[in-house]
Each structure stands twice: as structure tokens, then as C-alpha cells.
mmCIF file of C-alpha atoms in Angstrom:
data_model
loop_
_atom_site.group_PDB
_atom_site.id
_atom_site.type_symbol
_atom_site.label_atom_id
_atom_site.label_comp_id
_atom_site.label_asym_id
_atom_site.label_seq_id
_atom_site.Cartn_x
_atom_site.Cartn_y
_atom_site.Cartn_z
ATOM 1 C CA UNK A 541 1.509 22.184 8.821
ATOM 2 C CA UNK A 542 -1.365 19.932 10.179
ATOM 3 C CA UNK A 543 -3.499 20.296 6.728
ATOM 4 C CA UNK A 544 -6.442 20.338 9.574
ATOM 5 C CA UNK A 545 -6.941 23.992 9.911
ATOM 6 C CA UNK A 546 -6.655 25.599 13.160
ATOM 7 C CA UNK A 547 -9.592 23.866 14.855
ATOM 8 C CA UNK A 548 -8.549 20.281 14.207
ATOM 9 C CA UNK A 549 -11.716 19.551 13.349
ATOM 10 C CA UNK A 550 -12.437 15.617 13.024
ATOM 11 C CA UNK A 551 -12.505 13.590 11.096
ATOM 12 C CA UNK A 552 -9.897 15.419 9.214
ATOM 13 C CA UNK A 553 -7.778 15.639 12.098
ATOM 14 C CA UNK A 554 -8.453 11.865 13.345
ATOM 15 C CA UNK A 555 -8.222 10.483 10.022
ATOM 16 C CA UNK A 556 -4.893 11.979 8.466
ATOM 17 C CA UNK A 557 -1.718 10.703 9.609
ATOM 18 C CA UNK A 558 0.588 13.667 9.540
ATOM 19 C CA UNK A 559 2.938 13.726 12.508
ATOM 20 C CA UNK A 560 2.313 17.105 12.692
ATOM 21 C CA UNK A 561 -1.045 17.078 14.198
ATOM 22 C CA UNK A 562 0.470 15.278 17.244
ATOM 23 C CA UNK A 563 2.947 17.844 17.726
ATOM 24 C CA UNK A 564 -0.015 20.520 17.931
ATOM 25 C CA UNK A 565 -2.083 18.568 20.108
ATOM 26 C CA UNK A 566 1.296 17.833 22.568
ATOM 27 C CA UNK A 567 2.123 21.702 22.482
ATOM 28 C CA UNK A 568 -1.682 22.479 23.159
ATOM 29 C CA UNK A 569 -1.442 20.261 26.065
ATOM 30 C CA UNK A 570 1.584 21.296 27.760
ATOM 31 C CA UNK A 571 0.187 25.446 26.838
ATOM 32 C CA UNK A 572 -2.570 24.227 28.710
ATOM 33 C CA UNK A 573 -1.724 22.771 31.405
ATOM 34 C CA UNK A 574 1.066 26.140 32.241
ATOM 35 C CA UNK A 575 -1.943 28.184 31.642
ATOM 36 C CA UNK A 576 -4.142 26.487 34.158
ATOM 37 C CA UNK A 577 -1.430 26.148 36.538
ATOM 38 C CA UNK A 578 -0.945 30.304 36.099
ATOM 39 C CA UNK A 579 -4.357 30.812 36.802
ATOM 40 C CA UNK A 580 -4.566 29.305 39.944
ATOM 41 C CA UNK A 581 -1.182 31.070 40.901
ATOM 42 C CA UNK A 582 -3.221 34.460 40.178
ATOM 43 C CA UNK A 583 -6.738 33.409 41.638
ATOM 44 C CA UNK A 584 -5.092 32.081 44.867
ATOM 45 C CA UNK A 585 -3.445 35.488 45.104
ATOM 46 C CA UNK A 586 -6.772 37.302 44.650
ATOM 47 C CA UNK A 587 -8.236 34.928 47.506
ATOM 48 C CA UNK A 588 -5.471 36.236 49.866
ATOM 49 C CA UNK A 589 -6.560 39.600 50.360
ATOM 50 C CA UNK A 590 -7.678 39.858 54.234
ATOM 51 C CA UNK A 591 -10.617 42.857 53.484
ATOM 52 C CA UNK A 592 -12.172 40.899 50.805
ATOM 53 C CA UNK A 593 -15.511 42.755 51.506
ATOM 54 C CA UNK A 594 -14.022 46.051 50.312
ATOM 55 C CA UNK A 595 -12.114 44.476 47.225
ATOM 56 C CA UNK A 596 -14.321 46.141 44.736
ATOM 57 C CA UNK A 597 -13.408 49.794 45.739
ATOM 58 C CA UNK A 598 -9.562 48.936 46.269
ATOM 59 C CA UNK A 599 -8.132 47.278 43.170
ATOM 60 C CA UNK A 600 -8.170 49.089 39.571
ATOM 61 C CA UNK A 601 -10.135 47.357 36.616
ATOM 62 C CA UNK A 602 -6.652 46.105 34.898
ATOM 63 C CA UNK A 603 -6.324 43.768 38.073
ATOM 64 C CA UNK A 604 -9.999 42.498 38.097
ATOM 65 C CA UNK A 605 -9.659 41.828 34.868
ATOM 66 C CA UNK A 606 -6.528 39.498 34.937
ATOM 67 C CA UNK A 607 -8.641 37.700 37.831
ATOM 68 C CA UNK A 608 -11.732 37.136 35.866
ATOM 69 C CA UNK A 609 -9.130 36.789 33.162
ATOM 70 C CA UNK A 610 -8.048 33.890 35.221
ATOM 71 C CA UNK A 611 -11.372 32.189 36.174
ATOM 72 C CA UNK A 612 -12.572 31.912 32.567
ATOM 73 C CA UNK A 613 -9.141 29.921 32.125
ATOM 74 C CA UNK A 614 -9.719 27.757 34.766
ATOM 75 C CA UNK A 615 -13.173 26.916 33.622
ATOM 76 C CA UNK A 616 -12.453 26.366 29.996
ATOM 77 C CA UNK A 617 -8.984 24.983 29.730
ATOM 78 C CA UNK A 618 -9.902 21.425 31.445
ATOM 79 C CA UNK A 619 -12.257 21.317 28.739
ATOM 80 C CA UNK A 620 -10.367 21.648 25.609
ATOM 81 C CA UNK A 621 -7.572 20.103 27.225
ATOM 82 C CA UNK A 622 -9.616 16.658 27.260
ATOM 83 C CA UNK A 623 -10.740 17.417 23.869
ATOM 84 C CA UNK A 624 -7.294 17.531 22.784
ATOM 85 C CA UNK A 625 -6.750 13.918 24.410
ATOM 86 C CA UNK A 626 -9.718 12.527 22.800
ATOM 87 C CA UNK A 627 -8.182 13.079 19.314
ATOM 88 C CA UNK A 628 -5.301 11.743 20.192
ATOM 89 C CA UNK A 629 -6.664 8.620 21.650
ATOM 90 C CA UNK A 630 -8.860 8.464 18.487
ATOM 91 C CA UNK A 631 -5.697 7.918 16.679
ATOM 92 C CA UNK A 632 -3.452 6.026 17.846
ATOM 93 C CA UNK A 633 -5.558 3.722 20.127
ATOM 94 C CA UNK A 634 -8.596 3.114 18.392
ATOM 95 C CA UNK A 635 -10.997 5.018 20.452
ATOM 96 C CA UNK A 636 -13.943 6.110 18.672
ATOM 97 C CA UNK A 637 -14.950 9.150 20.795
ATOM 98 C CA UNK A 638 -15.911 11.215 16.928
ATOM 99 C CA UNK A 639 -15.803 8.688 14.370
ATOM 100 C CA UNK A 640 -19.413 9.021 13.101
ATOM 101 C CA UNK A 641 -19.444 5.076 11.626
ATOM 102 C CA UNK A 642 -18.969 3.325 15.163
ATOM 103 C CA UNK A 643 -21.148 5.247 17.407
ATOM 104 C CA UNK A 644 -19.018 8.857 17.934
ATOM 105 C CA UNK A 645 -20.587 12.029 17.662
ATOM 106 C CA UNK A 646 -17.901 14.767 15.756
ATOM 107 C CA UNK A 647 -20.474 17.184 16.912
ATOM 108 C CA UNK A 648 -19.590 17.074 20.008
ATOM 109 C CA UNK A 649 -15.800 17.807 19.591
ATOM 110 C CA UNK A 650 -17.345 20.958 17.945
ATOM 111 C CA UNK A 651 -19.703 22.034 21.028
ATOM 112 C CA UNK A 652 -16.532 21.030 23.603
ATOM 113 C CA UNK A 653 -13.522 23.181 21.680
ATOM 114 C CA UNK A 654 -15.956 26.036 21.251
ATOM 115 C CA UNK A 655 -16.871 26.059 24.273
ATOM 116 C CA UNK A 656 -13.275 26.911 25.397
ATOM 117 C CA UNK A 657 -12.911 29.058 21.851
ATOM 118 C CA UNK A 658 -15.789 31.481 22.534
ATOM 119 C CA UNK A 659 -14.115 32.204 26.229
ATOM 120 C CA UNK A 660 -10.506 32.327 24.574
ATOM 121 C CA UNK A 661 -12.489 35.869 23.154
ATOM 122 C CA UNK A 662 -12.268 37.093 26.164
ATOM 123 C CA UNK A 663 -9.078 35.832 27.869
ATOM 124 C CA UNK A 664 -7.315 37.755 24.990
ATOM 125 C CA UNK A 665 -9.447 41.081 24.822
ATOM 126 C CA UNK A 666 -10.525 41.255 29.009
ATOM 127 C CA UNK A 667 -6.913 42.171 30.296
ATOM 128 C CA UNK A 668 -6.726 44.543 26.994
ATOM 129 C CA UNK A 669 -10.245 46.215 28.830
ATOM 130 C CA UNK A 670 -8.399 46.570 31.975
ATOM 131 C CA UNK A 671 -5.527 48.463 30.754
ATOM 132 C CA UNK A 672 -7.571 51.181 28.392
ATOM 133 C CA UNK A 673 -9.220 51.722 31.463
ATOM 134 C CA UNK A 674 -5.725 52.299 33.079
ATOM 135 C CA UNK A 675 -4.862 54.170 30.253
ATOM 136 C CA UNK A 676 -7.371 56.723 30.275
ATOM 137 C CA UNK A 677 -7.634 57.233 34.261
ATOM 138 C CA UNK A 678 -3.796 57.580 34.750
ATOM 139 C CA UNK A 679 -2.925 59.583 31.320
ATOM 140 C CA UNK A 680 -6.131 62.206 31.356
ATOM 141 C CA UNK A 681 -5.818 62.824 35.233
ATOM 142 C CA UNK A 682 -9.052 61.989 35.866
ATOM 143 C CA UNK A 683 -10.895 59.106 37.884
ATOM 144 C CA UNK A 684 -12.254 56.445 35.153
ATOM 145 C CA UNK A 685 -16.269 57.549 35.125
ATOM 146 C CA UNK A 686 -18.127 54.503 36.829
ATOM 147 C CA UNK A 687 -15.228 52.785 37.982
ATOM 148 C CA UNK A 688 -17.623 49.604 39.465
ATOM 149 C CA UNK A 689 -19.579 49.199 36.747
ATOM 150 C CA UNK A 690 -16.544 48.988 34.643
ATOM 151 C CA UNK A 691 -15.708 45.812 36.837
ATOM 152 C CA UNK A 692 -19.316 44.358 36.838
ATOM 153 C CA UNK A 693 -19.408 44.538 33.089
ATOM 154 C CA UNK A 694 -16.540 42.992 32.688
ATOM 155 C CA UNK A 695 -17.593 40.444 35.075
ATOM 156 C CA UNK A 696 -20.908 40.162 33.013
ATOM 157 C CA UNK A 697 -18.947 39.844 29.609
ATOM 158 C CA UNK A 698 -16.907 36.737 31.087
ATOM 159 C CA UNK A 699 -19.991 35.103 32.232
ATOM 160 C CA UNK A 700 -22.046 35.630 29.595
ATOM 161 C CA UNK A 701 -19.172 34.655 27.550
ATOM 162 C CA UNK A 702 -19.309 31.051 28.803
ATOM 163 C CA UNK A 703 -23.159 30.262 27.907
ATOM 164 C CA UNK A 704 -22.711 31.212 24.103
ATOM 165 C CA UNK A 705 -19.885 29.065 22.661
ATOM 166 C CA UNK A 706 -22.844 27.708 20.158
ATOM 167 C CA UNK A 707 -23.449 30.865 18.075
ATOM 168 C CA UNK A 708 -20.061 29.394 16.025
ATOM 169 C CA UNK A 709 -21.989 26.399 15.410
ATOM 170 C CA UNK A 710 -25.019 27.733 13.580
ATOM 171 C CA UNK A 711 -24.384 25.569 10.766
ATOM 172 C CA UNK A 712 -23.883 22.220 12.625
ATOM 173 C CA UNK A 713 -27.527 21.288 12.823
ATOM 174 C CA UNK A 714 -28.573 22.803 16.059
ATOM 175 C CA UNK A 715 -32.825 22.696 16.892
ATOM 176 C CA UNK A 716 -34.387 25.784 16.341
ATOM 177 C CA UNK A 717 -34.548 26.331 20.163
ATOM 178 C CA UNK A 718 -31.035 26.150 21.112
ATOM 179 C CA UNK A 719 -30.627 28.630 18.178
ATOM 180 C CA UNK A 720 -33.019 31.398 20.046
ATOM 181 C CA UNK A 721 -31.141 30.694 22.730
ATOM 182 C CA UNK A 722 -27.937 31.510 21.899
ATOM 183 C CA UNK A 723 -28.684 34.406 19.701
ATOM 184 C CA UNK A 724 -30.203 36.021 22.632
ATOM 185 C CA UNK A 725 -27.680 35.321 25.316
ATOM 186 C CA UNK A 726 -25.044 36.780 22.595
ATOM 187 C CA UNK A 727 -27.061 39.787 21.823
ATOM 188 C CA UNK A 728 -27.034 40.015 25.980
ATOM 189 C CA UNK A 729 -23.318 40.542 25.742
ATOM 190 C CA UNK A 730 -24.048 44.132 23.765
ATOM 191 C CA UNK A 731 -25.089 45.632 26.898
ATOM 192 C CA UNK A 732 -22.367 45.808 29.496
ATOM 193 C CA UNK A 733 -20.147 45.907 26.376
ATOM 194 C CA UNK A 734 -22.280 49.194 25.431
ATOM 195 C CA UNK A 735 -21.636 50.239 29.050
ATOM 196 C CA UNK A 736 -18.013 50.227 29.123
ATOM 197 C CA UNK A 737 -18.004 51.999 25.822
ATOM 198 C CA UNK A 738 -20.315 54.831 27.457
ATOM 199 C CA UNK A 739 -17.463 54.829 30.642
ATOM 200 C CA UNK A 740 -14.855 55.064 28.404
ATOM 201 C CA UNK A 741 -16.656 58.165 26.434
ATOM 202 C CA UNK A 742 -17.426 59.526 29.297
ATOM 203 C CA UNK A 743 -14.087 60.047 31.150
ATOM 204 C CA UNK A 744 -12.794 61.171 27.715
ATOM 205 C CA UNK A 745 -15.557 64.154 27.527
ATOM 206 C CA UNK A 746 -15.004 65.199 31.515
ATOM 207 C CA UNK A 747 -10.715 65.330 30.991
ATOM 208 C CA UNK A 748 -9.094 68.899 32.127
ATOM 209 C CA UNK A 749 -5.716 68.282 31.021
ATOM 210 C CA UNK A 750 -3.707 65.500 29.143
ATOM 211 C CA UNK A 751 -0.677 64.137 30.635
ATOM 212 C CA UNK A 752 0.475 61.592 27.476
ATOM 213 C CA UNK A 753 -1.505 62.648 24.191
ATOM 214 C CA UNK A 754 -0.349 59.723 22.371
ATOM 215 C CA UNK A 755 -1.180 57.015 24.545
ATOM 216 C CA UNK A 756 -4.423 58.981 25.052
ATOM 217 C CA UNK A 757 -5.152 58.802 21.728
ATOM 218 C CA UNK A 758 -3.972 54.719 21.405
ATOM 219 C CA UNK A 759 -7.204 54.242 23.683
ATOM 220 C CA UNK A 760 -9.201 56.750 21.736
ATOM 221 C CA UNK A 761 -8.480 54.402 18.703
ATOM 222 C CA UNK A 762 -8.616 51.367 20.691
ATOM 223 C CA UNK A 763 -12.250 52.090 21.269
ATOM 224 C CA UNK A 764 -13.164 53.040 17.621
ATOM 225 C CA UNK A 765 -11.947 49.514 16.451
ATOM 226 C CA UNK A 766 -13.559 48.036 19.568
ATOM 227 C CA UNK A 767 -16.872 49.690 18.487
ATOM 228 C CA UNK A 768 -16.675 48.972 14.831
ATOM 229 C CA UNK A 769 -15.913 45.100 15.770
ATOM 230 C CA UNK A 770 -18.472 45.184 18.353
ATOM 231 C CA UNK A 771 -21.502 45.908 16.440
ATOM 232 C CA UNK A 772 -20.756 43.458 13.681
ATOM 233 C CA UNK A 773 -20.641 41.232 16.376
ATOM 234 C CA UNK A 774 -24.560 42.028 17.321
ATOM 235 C CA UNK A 775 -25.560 41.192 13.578
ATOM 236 C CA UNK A 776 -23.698 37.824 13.913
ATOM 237 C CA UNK A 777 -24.871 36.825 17.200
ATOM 238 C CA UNK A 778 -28.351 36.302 14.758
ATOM 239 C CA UNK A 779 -28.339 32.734 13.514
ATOM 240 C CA UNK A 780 -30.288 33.814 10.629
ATOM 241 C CA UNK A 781 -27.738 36.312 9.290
ATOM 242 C CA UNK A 782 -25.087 34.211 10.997
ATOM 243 C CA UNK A 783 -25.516 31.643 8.567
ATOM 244 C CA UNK A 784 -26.076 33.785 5.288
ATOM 245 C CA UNK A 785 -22.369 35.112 6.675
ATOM 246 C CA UNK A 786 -20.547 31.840 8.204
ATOM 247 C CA UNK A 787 -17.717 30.873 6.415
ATOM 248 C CA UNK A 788 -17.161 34.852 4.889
ATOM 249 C CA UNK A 789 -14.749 37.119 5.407
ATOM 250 C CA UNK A 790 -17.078 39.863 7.601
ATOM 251 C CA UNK A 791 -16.719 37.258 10.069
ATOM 252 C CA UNK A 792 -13.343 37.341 9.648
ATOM 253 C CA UNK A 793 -13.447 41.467 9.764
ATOM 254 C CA UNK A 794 -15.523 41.098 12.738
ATOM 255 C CA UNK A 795 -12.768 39.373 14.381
ATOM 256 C CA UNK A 796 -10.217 41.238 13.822
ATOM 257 C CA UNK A 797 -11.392 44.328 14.546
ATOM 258 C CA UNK A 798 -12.216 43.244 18.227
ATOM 259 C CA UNK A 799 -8.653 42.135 18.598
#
């Protein structure tokens, strides 16, 4: 192992010299790089539709959300790709991009991996969004309830989930300000999360007939967990519970139970 956790935090990770951190960093490079190259492979596809005006009506929620799946990708992975490089020019050539004692700022590692780790959420549970939705509209025989503003929540939820990458960094110092700010742009990610729930709940009360009771019931349990992990997620996204709680293993609870 790296002995630097999974967040390669410096100055642990700059500091120690265990090979093994440079194998991590060189296999989150090339991930990275195959990722963004996969993205714009998927968004370039997106962009070739001729009747882009219409697109909204004509393809399901499980595509939009491998396209928004996609953008957040593309915005994020430059990001913690140069990260990455940083610590590795930090040591072995004597850069001193987050050593604290010649002018670096480890802070700011913290505020550029997060902000690809908060998105990296959503990359993993947005195309899992698309398919319940799938799920439910194929297996029940009936239309998914609010089919558009299934795709504009998602849409919302991988926006939103770019501007809060700082409620995981409640601890780090940050002015009381920045604090109100992202608690309330995180609690602003409970409501088109609230309204897929209610679309989801919805198509579930209005079903005649049930064509695969077992997958049915996958998503019915899919959206229990989701719930369960969702609103512990609201009492986070407070930085003054989110600090009592840092570090615990609700957060870790939390987690899990969205994925």
C-alpha cells in the first residue's frame, strides 16, 4: 500500500518515499486520461444528433444521464489529473507546489482533488439514476411519471454537484462565509433529489401490471437505500453538524448507503 490513505493527502504523500505512491499516481493518470478521452467519445456522439431541439422528448433518462455523466468527467478529470502531477513533481523534482515551509499551500491540493471527489458522487450514482428509471418504466409497463423533470433534476444534481466540493473540507479552516455557502448550495441538492424520489413513487403507485417482480422490487429497494443515504446527506451538508460528525463512521454510513 501507499500508507497515504486514499486521498494522498500531502504532506504525507509528498514526504514518504514508498514507490508505491508513484504507482497510484501513474495508474490515476493513465485512468484519467481513458476516462476523459471516453467522455468526449460519448459527448461528441450526443452533439451528432441532427433534431437537437427535440432531444429532450426523444432519448430515455439512462442516456441523458451517461451524457451529463460525461460532462461532469470532462470538467473534473483535468483537474485532479494536474493535481496528481503536482505531487509527483513535488517529489521527485523539488517543486514546492504543497510544502507549507517554502511558500506551498497543502490546502489547496485539498480544495483541487475535492473538487473532482464531490463530482466523482455523481459520475458513479447518475448512470445508476438513469437505469432505475429504465427499470421501473420498462418492467411496470408504464411511462416513468414526469419523464423531463427526471432529466432536469438530474441535470440540476450534476451542476449543483460541481459548486459544493468544499462541504468535505469543513475542518480545513474555511471563513465562516464560504461555510454558509456551501451548506446551502448542498442543502440545494435535496430538492431535485426529492423530485426524482417523488417520480419514482409515483410511477410505482400508478402501475397496472408487473412484467419482472424482482427487478421491480431491486428499484423499490434501490430507492429505500437511496432515501435513507440521502437524508443523512442533508444533516451533513450543515458545517456545524458536519464537523461534530467529520471523521465518524455516519459519514461513512452516509456514503454507503447512497452507493
Amino acid at each position: 500500500g501507499s500508507g497515504t490513505g486514499w486521498t494522498l493527502y500531502p504532506p504525507l504523500s509528498t514526504s514518504l518515499s514508498n514507490v508505491g505512491i508513484d504507482f497510484i499516481i501513474f495508474g490515476l493518470l493513465a485512468a484519467g486520461i481513458a476516462s476523459t478521452l471516453s467522455s468526449v467519445n460519448f459527448i461528441t456522439t450526443f452533439t451528432s444528433i441532427k433534431t437537437i431541439g427535440s432531444v429532450i422528448d426523444r432519448i430515455s433518462p439512462v442516456a441523458w444521464s451517461i451524457v451529463l455523466t460525461s460532462f461532469l468527467l470532462l470538467l473534473s478529470l483535468p483537474v485532479v489529473t494536474a493535481v496528481f502531477l503536482m505531487v509527483f513533481l513535488d517529489r521527485h523534482y523539488n517543486t514546492m507546489f504543497f510544502e507549507s515551509s517554502n511558500s506551498g499551500d497543502p490546502v489547496l491540493y485539498q480544495h483541487l482533488f475535492w473538487f473532482f471527489g464531490h463530482p466523482e458522487v455523481y459520475i458513479m450514482i447518475l448512470p445508476g439514476f438513469g437505469i432505475i428509471s429504465l427499470l421501473l418504466s420498462t418492467y411496470t409497463t408504464k411511462e416513468m411519471f414526469g419523464n423531463q423533470t427526471m432529466i432536469l433534476a438530474m441535470g440540476s444534481i450534476a451542476l449543483l454537484g460541481c459548486l459544493v466540493w468544499g462541504h468535505h473540507m469543513y475542518t480545513s479552516g474555511l471563513e465562516a462565509d464560504t461555510r454558509g455557502y456551501f451548506t446551502t448550495v448542498t442543502i440545494l441538492i435535496a430538492l431535485p433529489t426529492g423530485n426524482k424520489i417523488f417520480n419514482w413513487v409515483t410511477t410505482l403507485q400508478c402501475v397496472e401490471s408487473i412484467r419482472s417482480l424482482g427487478l421491480v422490487l431491486f428499484a423499490v429497494l434501490f430507492i429505500v437505500n437511496f432515501v435513507i443515504g440521502g437524508t443523512t446527506g442533508v444533516i451533513l451538508g450543515n458545517a456545524g453538524v458536519d464537523v461534530a460528525l467529520h471523521g465518524t463512521v455516519y459519514v461513512v454510513g452516509h456514503f454507503h448507503f447512497v452507493l
